[in-house]
């Protein structure tokens, strides 16, 4: 009908031009209007064809594979070929539409605008999202005797380009700028970085089996490691279990397969480069891709203070220090018989984390040490209430801790035992605040308790067996998150940190934050 109206207008314009004999400009404008009407008509048909979301569903973050599916949906569809539905993560966030000038009454805005949630894509199949977080407040500095120090951190800004080459071959990437994104030089005052956090191509084959090409991807461990956008957790900082015990964002060179087992169960299996027990700078790698020669000290990648935080493998220029290949896998559960509940179990195994040429401070070479990790977590939003519960347990085991660098570096304070473990429990309540600034606001007060033990017994190695208690930590984290929209969050958090060292942790904090994801 819209197109017919436009044709009628164009016909009238033609007659008018013939009578007037000089209004070619008007004809061109009317032709452009006809093209725009046809485009809007196509968008309206897409919206009418799109399945409606469950009325009570809460929009959640868009994972990389969901963005992949969205890009596929907007790609040109070859004859007799349909885009495969996303099989990795069914949660899908709504995107606010943008108002656009039109001579005609505006169509309803789309919740899934592919360019930053604001505009239609100029290229079929192209989608660009973004997330980021800003932090500010005051924290205790244990290196300054627990002195309270104020600060500000433009912690990260991430661009999320996705392009559907075909509906079944989809490119994904994450480009991240951390701490304001400045380079690191001697005179640099910002110490920021820019890096590729993810880059790979998905080959959608069938629901039960799909292949993710070699690239940079996230180890399928836990929930927040793969869904770490600031709208997915309520504290200003990421949950404590993901700050070393799970070294989020845990990105590795890898390839994986994934799919749907049943309606309630999805899986992913990954083969990747192994983590390394090397936490020093690139300057301390030799040209032979080994650690520094005996007689020179180097920092451990696995230690009783930072867990696995510095053990992640490098991503570029063949800088890996061992040849081991790790295997990891994850099962996601969203049982249809239990509305509001979701959870996962996942595991990781590397046969060896010892880098080439690893040695103790006495010049003795170190043997192999394996690394195994297990994680189980759940999220439960009680139906018809604002109550939400979350829980998680993580355990890491080392095959031969006597070969870990932390146990052989002449520093007994960072020793590592046979295992590390941690658990957390969280309670939150969603409170509607009504319509403010033309949006439905929601407040979420929460409390989370976390315990971690990074220095269990059985240190071995050449270092003295003198645990300090610093690796046994408790975290009491409380605050609230206010969502002006599902795509932006304002946060305030107080955290009390307790350990068994002589002085105590001296790491408490009062933090505020702003996060966004669209």
Coordinates of C-alpha atoms in Angstrom, one line a residue:
X1 CA 0.0 0.0 0.0
X2 CA 2.8 2.4 0.9
X3 CA 4.6 1.6 -2.4
X4 CA 1.4 2.1 -4.4
X5 CA 0.9 5.5 -2.7
X6 CA 4.4 6.5 -3.6
X7 CA 3.9 5.4 -7.2
X8 CA 0.8 7.5 -7.4
X9 CA 2.7 10.5 -6.0
X10 CA 5.5 9.9 -8.5
X11 CA 2.9 9.7 -11.3
X12 CA 1.4 13.0 -10.2
X13 CA 4.8 14.5 -10.0
X14 CA 5.5 13.4 -13.6
X15 CA 2.4 15.0 -14.9
X16 CA 3.3 18.2 -12.9
X17 CA 6.8 18.2 -14.4
X18 CA 5.3 17.8 -17.9
X19 CA 2.9 20.7 -17.3
X20 CA 5.6 22.9 -15.7
X21 CA 8.4 21.5 -17.9
X22 CA 11.2 22.2 -15.5
X23 CA 10.8 20.4 -12.1
X24 CA 13.3 17.5 -12.4
X25 CA 14.5 18.1 -8.9
X26 CA 11.0 17.3 -7.5
X27 CA 11.0 14.1 -9.5
X28 CA 14.3 13.0 -8.0
X29 CA 13.1 13.8 -4.5
X30 CA 9.9 11.8 -5.1
X31 CA 11.9 8.8 -6.4
X32 CA 14.0 8.8 -3.3
X33 CA 10.9 8.9 -1.2
X34 CA 9.6 5.9 -3.0
X35 CA 12.8 4.0 -2.3
X36 CA 12.6 4.9 1.4
X37 CA 9.0 3.8 1.6
X38 CA 9.9 0.5 0.1
X39 CA 12.7 0.1 2.6
X40 CA 10.4 0.9 5.5
X41 CA 7.9 -1.5 4.1
X42 CA 10.5 -4.3 4.2
X43 CA 11.5 -3.4 7.7
X44 CA 7.8 -3.6 8.8
X45 CA 7.5 -7.1 7.2
X46 CA 10.6 -8.2 9.1
X47 CA 9.2 -7.0 12.4
X48 CA 5.9 -8.7 11.7
X49 CA 7.7 -12.0 11.0
X50 CA 10.0 -11.8 14.0
X51 CA 8.9 -14.1 16.8
X52 CA 7.7 -12.2 19.9
X53 CA 9.9 -12.6 23.1
X54 CA 8.3 -14.2 26.2
X55 CA 6.2 -11.6 27.9
X56 CA 8.0 -12.0 31.3
X57 CA 11.5 -12.5 30.0
X58 CA 14.2 -10.1 31.2
X59 CA 16.6 -8.9 28.5
X60 CA 20.1 -10.2 29.1
X61 CA 23.5 -9.5 27.6
X62 CA 24.3 -10.4 24.0
X63 CA 27.1 -13.0 23.9
X64 CA 29.4 -13.2 21.0
X65 CA 27.5 -16.1 19.5
X66 CA 24.2 -14.3 19.9
X67 CA 25.6 -11.3 18.1
X68 CA 26.8 -13.9 15.5
X69 CA 23.2 -15.1 15.1
X70 CA 21.9 -11.6 14.8
X71 CA 24.3 -10.8 12.1
X72 CA 23.3 -13.9 10.3
X73 CA 19.7 -12.9 10.5
X74 CA 20.4 -9.6 8.7
X75 CA 22.6 -11.2 6.0
X76 CA 21.4 -11.7 2.5
X77 CA 19.9 -15.2 2.4
X78 CA 21.0 -17.5 -0.4
X79 CA 18.3 -19.4 -2.3
X80 CA 17.0 -22.5 -0.4
X81 CA 19.3 -21.7 2.6
X82 CA 18.2 -20.6 6.0
X83 CA 20.3 -19.1 8.8
X84 CA 20.9 -21.6 11.6
X85 CA 19.5 -20.5 15.0
X86 CA 22.1 -19.6 17.6
X87 CA 23.0 -22.7 19.6
X88 CA 25.4 -21.3 22.1
X89 CA 23.4 -18.8 24.2
X90 CA 19.6 -18.3 23.9
X91 CA 19.6 -15.1 26.0
X92 CA 19.1 -12.0 23.8
X93 CA 19.2 -8.4 24.7
X94 CA 16.7 -5.8 23.3
X95 CA 18.3 -2.8 21.7
X96 CA 16.7 0.6 21.8
X97 CA 15.6 1.9 18.5
X98 CA 16.4 5.3 17.1
X99 CA 14.0 8.0 16.0
X100 CA 14.3 8.9 12.4
X101 CA 12.8 11.8 10.5
X102 CA 10.1 10.8 8.0
X103 CA 7.4 12.6 6.1
X104 CA 5.2 9.7 6.9
X105 CA 4.1 8.6 10.4
X106 CA 7.1 6.7 11.9
X107 CA 7.0 2.9 12.1
X108 CA 7.5 1.3 15.5
X109 CA 11.2 1.4 16.5
X110 CA 13.1 -1.9 16.2
X111 CA 14.6 -3.3 19.4
X112 CA 17.5 -4.8 17.5
X113 CA 19.1 -2.1 15.5
X114 CA 22.4 -3.6 14.4
X115 CA 24.7 -0.5 14.6
X116 CA 25.2 0.3 18.3
X117 CA 21.5 -0.3 18.9
X118 CA 20.8 3.0 17.2
X119 CA 20.6 2.6 13.5
X120 CA 20.1 0.2 10.6
X121 CA 23.2 -1.3 9.1
X122 CA 24.4 0.3 5.9
X123 CA 25.8 -3.1 4.9
X124 CA 23.6 -6.3 5.0
X125 CA 25.0 -8.7 7.6
X126 CA 27.1 -6.1 9.5
X127 CA 26.5 -5.4 13.2
X128 CA 28.5 -3.3 15.7
X129 CA 27.9 -3.3 19.4
X130 CA 29.9 -1.9 22.3
X131 CA 30.3 -2.2 26.1
X132 CA 32.4 -0.4 28.6
X133 CA 32.7 0.7 32.2
X134 CA 34.0 3.7 34.2
X135 CA 35.1 3.4 37.8
X136 CA 35.8 5.9 40.6
X137 CA 36.0 6.0 44.3
X138 CA 38.5 5.3 47.1
X139 CA 40.5 2.2 48.0
X140 CA 42.9 1.0 50.6
X141 CA 46.5 0.5 49.2
X142 CA 48.1 -2.4 51.1
X143 CA 51.5 -1.3 49.8
X144 CA 51.0 2.0 51.6
X145 CA 50.0 0.4 54.9
X146 CA 46.3 0.5 54.0
X147 CA 46.2 4.2 53.3
X148 CA 42.9 5.3 51.6
X149 CA 43.6 6.7 48.1
X150 CA 41.1 8.2 45.7
X151 CA 41.1 7.3 42.0
X152 CA 39.4 7.2 38.7
X153 CA 39.7 4.6 35.9
X154 CA 38.2 4.6 32.4
X155 CA 38.7 0.8 32.7
X156 CA 37.5 -0.4 29.4
X157 CA 35.7 0.4 26.1
X158 CA 35.1 -2.5 23.8
X159 CA 33.8 -2.5 20.2
X160 CA 32.0 -5.6 19.0
X161 CA 32.0 -5.9 15.2
X162 CA 30.2 -8.9 13.6
X163 CA 29.7 -9.6 10.0
X164 CA 27.7 -12.4 8.4
X165 CA 29.7 -13.4 5.3
X166 CA 26.8 -15.8 4.6
X167 CA 23.9 -16.8 7.0
X168 CA 26.1 -19.7 8.0
X169 CA 29.6 -18.2 8.0
X170 CA 29.9 -15.4 10.6
X171 CA 32.9 -13.3 11.6
X172 CA 33.1 -12.0 15.2
X173 CA 35.6 -9.8 17.0
X174 CA 36.1 -7.8 20.2
X175 CA 38.4 -4.8 20.1
X176 CA 39.2 -3.6 23.6
X177 CA 40.8 -0.4 24.9
X178 CA 41.7 -0.6 28.6
X179 CA 42.5 2.2 31.1
X180 CA 41.9 5.0 28.5
X181 CA 43.8 3.1 25.8
X182 CA 47.1 4.9 25.9
X183 CA 50.4 3.2 25.0
X184 CA 53.0 2.3 27.7
X185 CA 56.1 4.4 27.5
X186 CA 58.4 5.8 30.2
X187 CA 56.6 9.1 30.1
X188 CA 53.1 7.7 29.8
X189 CA 50.8 8.7 32.7
X190 CA 47.8 6.5 31.8
X191 CA 49.3 3.0 31.2
X192 CA 46.5 1.8 28.9
X193 CA 46.3 -0.9 26.3
X194 CA 44.5 -1.8 23.1
X195 CA 44.1 -5.4 22.3
X196 CA 42.1 -8.0 20.4
X197 CA 40.0 -9.8 23.0
X198 CA 38.2 -12.1 20.5
X199 CA 38.5 -12.8 16.8
X200 CA 37.1 -15.9 15.0
X201 CA 34.8 -17.2 12.3
X202 CA 31.8 -19.4 13.1
X203 CA 30.7 -22.1 10.7
X204 CA 27.0 -22.9 11.5
X205 CA 26.4 -26.4 10.4
X206 CA 23.5 -27.9 12.3
X207 CA 22.0 -27.2 15.7
X208 CA 23.8 -30.1 17.2
X209 CA 27.3 -29.4 15.8
X210 CA 29.0 -26.1 14.8
X211 CA 32.7 -25.2 14.4
X212 CA 34.5 -22.1 15.6
X213 CA 37.6 -21.5 13.5
X214 CA 41.1 -21.0 15.0
X215 CA 41.4 -17.6 16.5
X216 CA 41.3 -15.8 19.9
X217 CA 38.4 -16.9 22.1
X218 CA 37.3 -17.2 25.8
X219 CA 37.9 -20.4 27.7
X220 CA 34.4 -21.8 28.4
X221 CA 34.8 -21.7 32.2
X222 CA 32.1 -20.2 34.5
X223 CA 29.5 -17.7 33.5
X224 CA 31.1 -14.2 34.0
X225 CA 34.2 -15.2 32.0
X226 CA 32.1 -15.5 28.8
X227 CA 29.5 -12.9 29.8
X228 CA 31.6 -10.2 31.5
X229 CA 29.7 -7.1 30.3
X230 CA 29.1 -4.7 33.2
X231 CA 25.3 -5.2 33.0
X232 CA 25.7 -8.9 33.9
X233 CA 26.9 -8.4 37.5
X234 CA 25.9 -5.9 40.1
X235 CA 29.2 -4.9 41.8
X236 CA 31.5 -2.3 40.4
X237 CA 34.3 -4.8 40.0
X238 CA 33.9 -8.3 38.5
X239 CA 33.0 -11.0 41.0
X240 CA 36.1 -12.0 43.0
X241 CA 36.4 -15.5 41.7
X242 CA 37.1 -14.1 38.3
X243 CA 40.0 -11.9 39.4
X244 CA 42.6 -14.6 39.3
X245 CA 41.3 -18.0 40.3
X246 CA 39.5 -17.8 37.0
X247 CA 41.7 -15.3 35.1
X248 CA 38.9 -13.4 33.4
X249 CA 38.9 -12.3 30.7
X250 CA 40.5 -15.6 30.0
X251 CA 41.3 -15.3 26.3
X252 CA 43.4 -17.9 24.5
X253 CA 44.4 -19.0 21.0
X254 CA 41.9 -21.8 20.3
X255 CA 39.4 -23.6 18.2
X256 CA 36.1 -25.2 19.4
X257 CA 32.9 -27.0 18.5
X258 CA 29.5 -26.3 20.1
X259 CA 25.9 -27.1 19.8
X260 CA 22.6 -28.1 21.3
X261 CA 22.2 -31.6 23.0
X262 CA 18.6 -31.1 24.0
X263 CA 16.3 -28.1 24.4
X264 CA 17.6 -27.8 27.9
X265 CA 21.3 -28.5 27.4
X266 CA 24.0 -26.9 25.3
X267 CA 27.7 -27.7 25.1
X268 CA 31.1 -26.3 24.0
X269 CA 34.4 -28.2 23.7
X270 CA 37.7 -26.2 23.1
X271 CA 41.3 -27.0 22.2
X272 CA 43.7 -24.2 23.0
X273 CA 47.2 -23.1 23.8
X274 CA 48.1 -23.9 27.5
X275 CA 48.5 -21.4 30.2
X276 CA 52.1 -20.8 31.2
X277 CA 53.8 -20.5 34.6
X278 CA 55.5 -17.3 33.4
X279 CA 54.3 -13.9 34.6
X280 CA 57.1 -11.6 33.6
X281 CA 57.4 -9.1 30.7
X282 CA 58.3 -10.0 27.1
X283 CA 61.7 -8.4 27.7
X284 CA 62.5 -11.4 29.9
X285 CA 61.9 -14.0 27.1
X286 CA 65.0 -15.1 25.2
X287 CA 65.2 -15.2 21.4
X288 CA 65.0 -19.0 21.7
X289 CA 61.5 -18.5 23.4
X290 CA 62.6 -19.7 26.8
X291 CA 62.6 -18.0 30.2
X292 CA 65.7 -16.1 31.2
X293 CA 68.8 -18.3 31.6
X294 CA 69.8 -19.6 35.1
X295 CA 71.3 -16.9 37.2
X296 CA 68.5 -14.5 36.3
X297 CA 65.2 -14.3 38.2
X298 CA 61.8 -14.2 36.7
X299 CA 58.2 -13.8 38.0
X300 CA 55.9 -16.7 38.4
X301 CA 52.7 -16.9 36.3
X302 CA 50.9 -19.0 39.0
X303 CA 51.3 -17.9 42.6
X304 CA 49.6 -17.8 45.9
X305 CA 48.8 -14.1 45.8
X306 CA 47.4 -13.8 42.2
X307 CA 46.3 -17.3 41.5
X308 CA 46.4 -17.8 37.7
X309 CA 46.1 -14.0 36.9
X310 CA 49.5 -13.7 35.1
X311 CA 49.6 -17.2 33.6
X312 CA 47.6 -16.6 30.5
X313 CA 49.4 -17.4 27.2
X314 CA 50.5 -14.6 24.8
X315 CA 48.4 -14.1 21.7
X316 CA 50.8 -13.0 19.1
X317 CA 54.0 -13.5 17.2
X318 CA 54.8 -17.1 18.2
X319 CA 55.8 -16.0 21.7
X320 CA 54.4 -19.1 23.5
X321 CA 56.9 -20.7 25.9
X322 CA 55.6 -24.3 25.8
X323 CA 54.1 -26.7 23.3
X324 CA 51.3 -28.1 25.5
X325 CA 47.7 -28.1 24.3
X326 CA 44.9 -27.6 26.8
X327 CA 41.3 -29.0 26.5
X328 CA 38.2 -27.4 28.1
X329 CA 34.5 -27.9 28.0
X330 CA 31.2 -26.6 29.3
X331 CA 27.6 -27.8 29.7
X332 CA 24.9 -25.1 30.0
X333 CA 21.6 -26.0 31.6
X334 CA 18.3 -24.0 31.2
X335 CA 15.7 -26.6 32.3
X336 CA 12.3 -25.9 30.9
X337 CA 10.7 -27.6 34.0
X338 CA 12.4 -25.0 36.3
X339 CA 11.5 -21.5 35.1
X340 CA 14.0 -18.8 36.1
X341 CA 16.9 -21.3 36.7
X342 CA 20.1 -21.5 34.7
X343 CA 23.5 -23.0 35.4
X344 CA 26.6 -24.6 34.0
X345 CA 29.5 -27.0 34.8
X346 CA 32.8 -26.6 33.1
X347 CA 36.4 -28.0 33.2
X348 CA 39.9 -27.2 31.9
X349 CA 43.0 -29.4 31.7
X350 CA 46.5 -28.7 30.6
X351 CA 49.1 -31.5 30.8
X352 CA 51.9 -29.0 31.4
X353 CA 52.2 -25.3 32.4
X354 CA 56.0 -25.3 32.8
X355 CA 57.7 -23.0 30.2
X356 CA 60.8 -23.8 28.3
X357 CA 64.0 -23.5 30.3
X358 CA 62.1 -23.0 33.6
X359 CA 64.4 -23.1 36.6
X360 CA 64.7 -22.3 40.3
X361 CA 66.9 -19.5 41.7
X362 CA 69.6 -22.0 42.4
X363 CA 69.9 -22.9 38.7
X364 CA 68.1 -26.3 38.8
X365 CA 65.7 -26.9 35.9
X366 CA 62.0 -27.6 36.8
X367 CA 59.9 -30.4 35.5
X368 CA 56.4 -30.6 34.3
X369 CA 53.3 -29.6 36.2
X370 CA 49.7 -30.2 35.1
X371 CA 46.8 -27.8 35.7
X372 CA 43.1 -29.0 36.1
X373 CA 40.2 -26.7 36.9
X374 CA 36.5 -27.4 37.7
X375 CA 33.7 -24.9 38.0
X376 CA 30.0 -25.2 38.8
X377 CA 27.6 -22.2 39.0
X378 CA 23.9 -21.4 39.0
X379 CA 21.7 -18.3 38.6
X380 CA 18.0 -18.4 39.8
X381 CA 15.5 -15.6 39.4
X382 CA 12.5 -16.7 41.4
X383 CA 9.4 -16.4 39.2
X384 CA 6.9 -13.6 39.9
X385 CA 9.2 -12.0 42.5
X386 CA 12.2 -9.7 42.5
X387 CA 14.4 -12.3 44.3
X388 CA 17.6 -13.5 42.5
X389 CA 20.1 -16.0 43.8
X390 CA 23.6 -16.9 42.5
X391 CA 26.2 -19.4 43.6
X392 CA 29.6 -20.7 42.3
X393 CA 32.4 -23.1 43.2
X394 CA 35.8 -23.2 41.6
X395 CA 38.7 -25.6 42.2
X396 CA 42.2 -25.7 40.7
X397 CA 44.6 -28.7 41.1
X398 CA 48.3 -28.8 40.2
X399 CA 50.0 -32.1 39.3
X400 CA 53.4 -31.3 40.6
X401 CA 53.5 -28.0 42.7
X402 CA 57.1 -28.6 43.5
X403 CA 57.9 -27.6 39.9
X404 CA 56.0 -24.3 40.0
X405 CA 58.1 -21.2 39.8
X406 CA 56.4 -19.6 42.9
X407 CA 57.8 -22.5 45.1
X408 CA 61.3 -22.0 43.7
X409 CA 61.8 -18.2 43.5
X410 CA 63.3 -17.5 47.0
X411 CA 60.1 -15.9 48.1
X412 CA 58.1 -18.0 50.5
X413 CA 55.1 -15.5 50.7
X414 CA 53.7 -16.5 47.3
X415 CA 54.0 -20.3 47.6
X416 CA 51.4 -22.6 45.9
X417 CA 50.1 -25.9 47.3
X418 CA 48.5 -28.9 45.6
X419 CA 45.3 -26.9 45.0
X420 CA 43.4 -23.6 45.1
X421 CA 39.6 -23.2 45.6
X422 CA 36.9 -20.7 46.1
X423 CA 33.2 -20.3 46.4
X424 CA 30.6 -17.5 46.5
X425 CA 27.0 -16.9 47.2
X426 CA 24.9 -13.9 46.2
X427 CA 21.4 -12.6 47.0
X428 CA 19.8 -9.7 45.1
X429 CA 16.4 -8.2 44.8
X430 CA 15.0 -6.3 41.8
X431 CA 12.9 -3.3 42.7
X432 CA 10.9 -1.4 40.0
X433 CA 11.3 2.3 40.2
X434 CA 8.7 3.3 37.7
X435 CA 9.1 5.5 34.6
X436 CA 11.8 8.1 34.9
X437 CA 13.1 10.1 31.9
X438 CA 10.9 8.1 29.5
X439 CA 12.4 4.8 30.7
X440 CA 11.5 2.0 33.1
X441 CA 14.1 2.1 35.9
X442 CA 15.0 -0.7 38.2
X443 CA 17.2 -0.9 41.4
X444 CA 19.0 -4.1 42.5
X445 CA 20.4 -4.1 46.0
X446 CA 22.7 -7.1 46.5
X447 CA 25.1 -8.8 48.9
X448 CA 27.8 -11.4 47.9
X449 CA 30.1 -13.4 50.1
X450 CA 33.2 -15.0 48.7
X451 CA 35.9 -17.2 50.2
X452 CA 39.2 -18.2 48.5
X453 CA 42.1 -20.3 49.6
X454 CA 45.1 -19.8 47.2
X455 CA 47.7 -21.4 49.5
X456 CA 46.6 -24.9 50.6
X457 CA 49.2 -27.3 51.9
X458 CA 51.9 -29.2 50.1
X459 CA 54.1 -26.4 48.8
X460 CA 57.4 -28.4 48.2
X461 CA 60.0 -26.8 46.0
X462 CA 63.2 -25.0 47.3
X463 CA 61.3 -22.2 49.1
X464 CA 60.7 -22.4 52.9
X465 CA 57.2 -23.7 53.7
X466 CA 56.1 -20.5 55.4
X467 CA 52.5 -19.6 54.5
X468 CA 51.6 -16.0 55.3
X469 CA 47.8 -16.3 55.4
X470 CA 47.5 -13.7 52.6
X471 CA 46.1 -16.4 50.2
X472 CA 43.2 -17.2 52.5
X473 CA 40.7 -14.4 51.8
X474 CA 37.1 -13.5 52.6
X475 CA 35.2 -10.8 50.7
X476 CA 32.0 -9.1 51.9
X477 CA 30.6 -7.2 48.9
X478 CA 27.4 -5.1 49.2
X479 CA 25.8 -2.3 47.3
X480 CA 23.3 -1.6 44.6
X481 CA 22.9 -1.3 40.9
X482 CA 20.4 1.0 39.2
X483 CA 19.3 0.2 35.6
X484 CA 17.9 3.2 33.8
X485 CA 17.5 0.8 31.0
X486 CA 18.7 -2.8 30.5
X487 CA 21.6 -1.3 28.5
X488 CA 23.1 1.0 31.1
X489 CA 23.8 0.6 34.8
X490 CA 24.9 2.9 37.7
X491 CA 26.6 1.1 40.5
X492 CA 27.8 1.7 44.1
X493 CA 29.8 -0.9 46.1
X494 CA 31.4 -1.3 49.4
X495 CA 33.8 -4.2 49.8
X496 CA 35.4 -5.5 53.0
X497 CA 38.4 -7.8 52.5
X498 CA 39.7 -10.1 55.3
X499 CA 42.7 -12.4 55.2
X500 CA 44.8 -14.3 57.8
X501 CA 48.0 -12.3 57.4
X502 CA 49.5 -10.4 60.3
X503 CA 48.4 -7.0 59.1
X504 CA 45.1 -8.0 57.5
X505 CA 44.3 -7.5 53.8
X506 CA 44.1 -3.7 54.0
X507 CA 42.2 -3.7 50.7
X508 CA 38.8 -2.4 51.4
X509 CA 37.1 -0.1 48.9
X510 CA 34.2 2.3 48.3
X511 CA 33.5 2.4 44.5
X512 CA 31.1 3.9 42.1
X513 CA 30.7 2.9 38.4
X514 CA 28.9 3.4 35.2
X515 CA 28.5 0.5 32.7
X516 CA 26.9 0.1 29.4
X517 CA 26.2 -2.6 26.8
X518 CA 24.4 -2.2 23.5

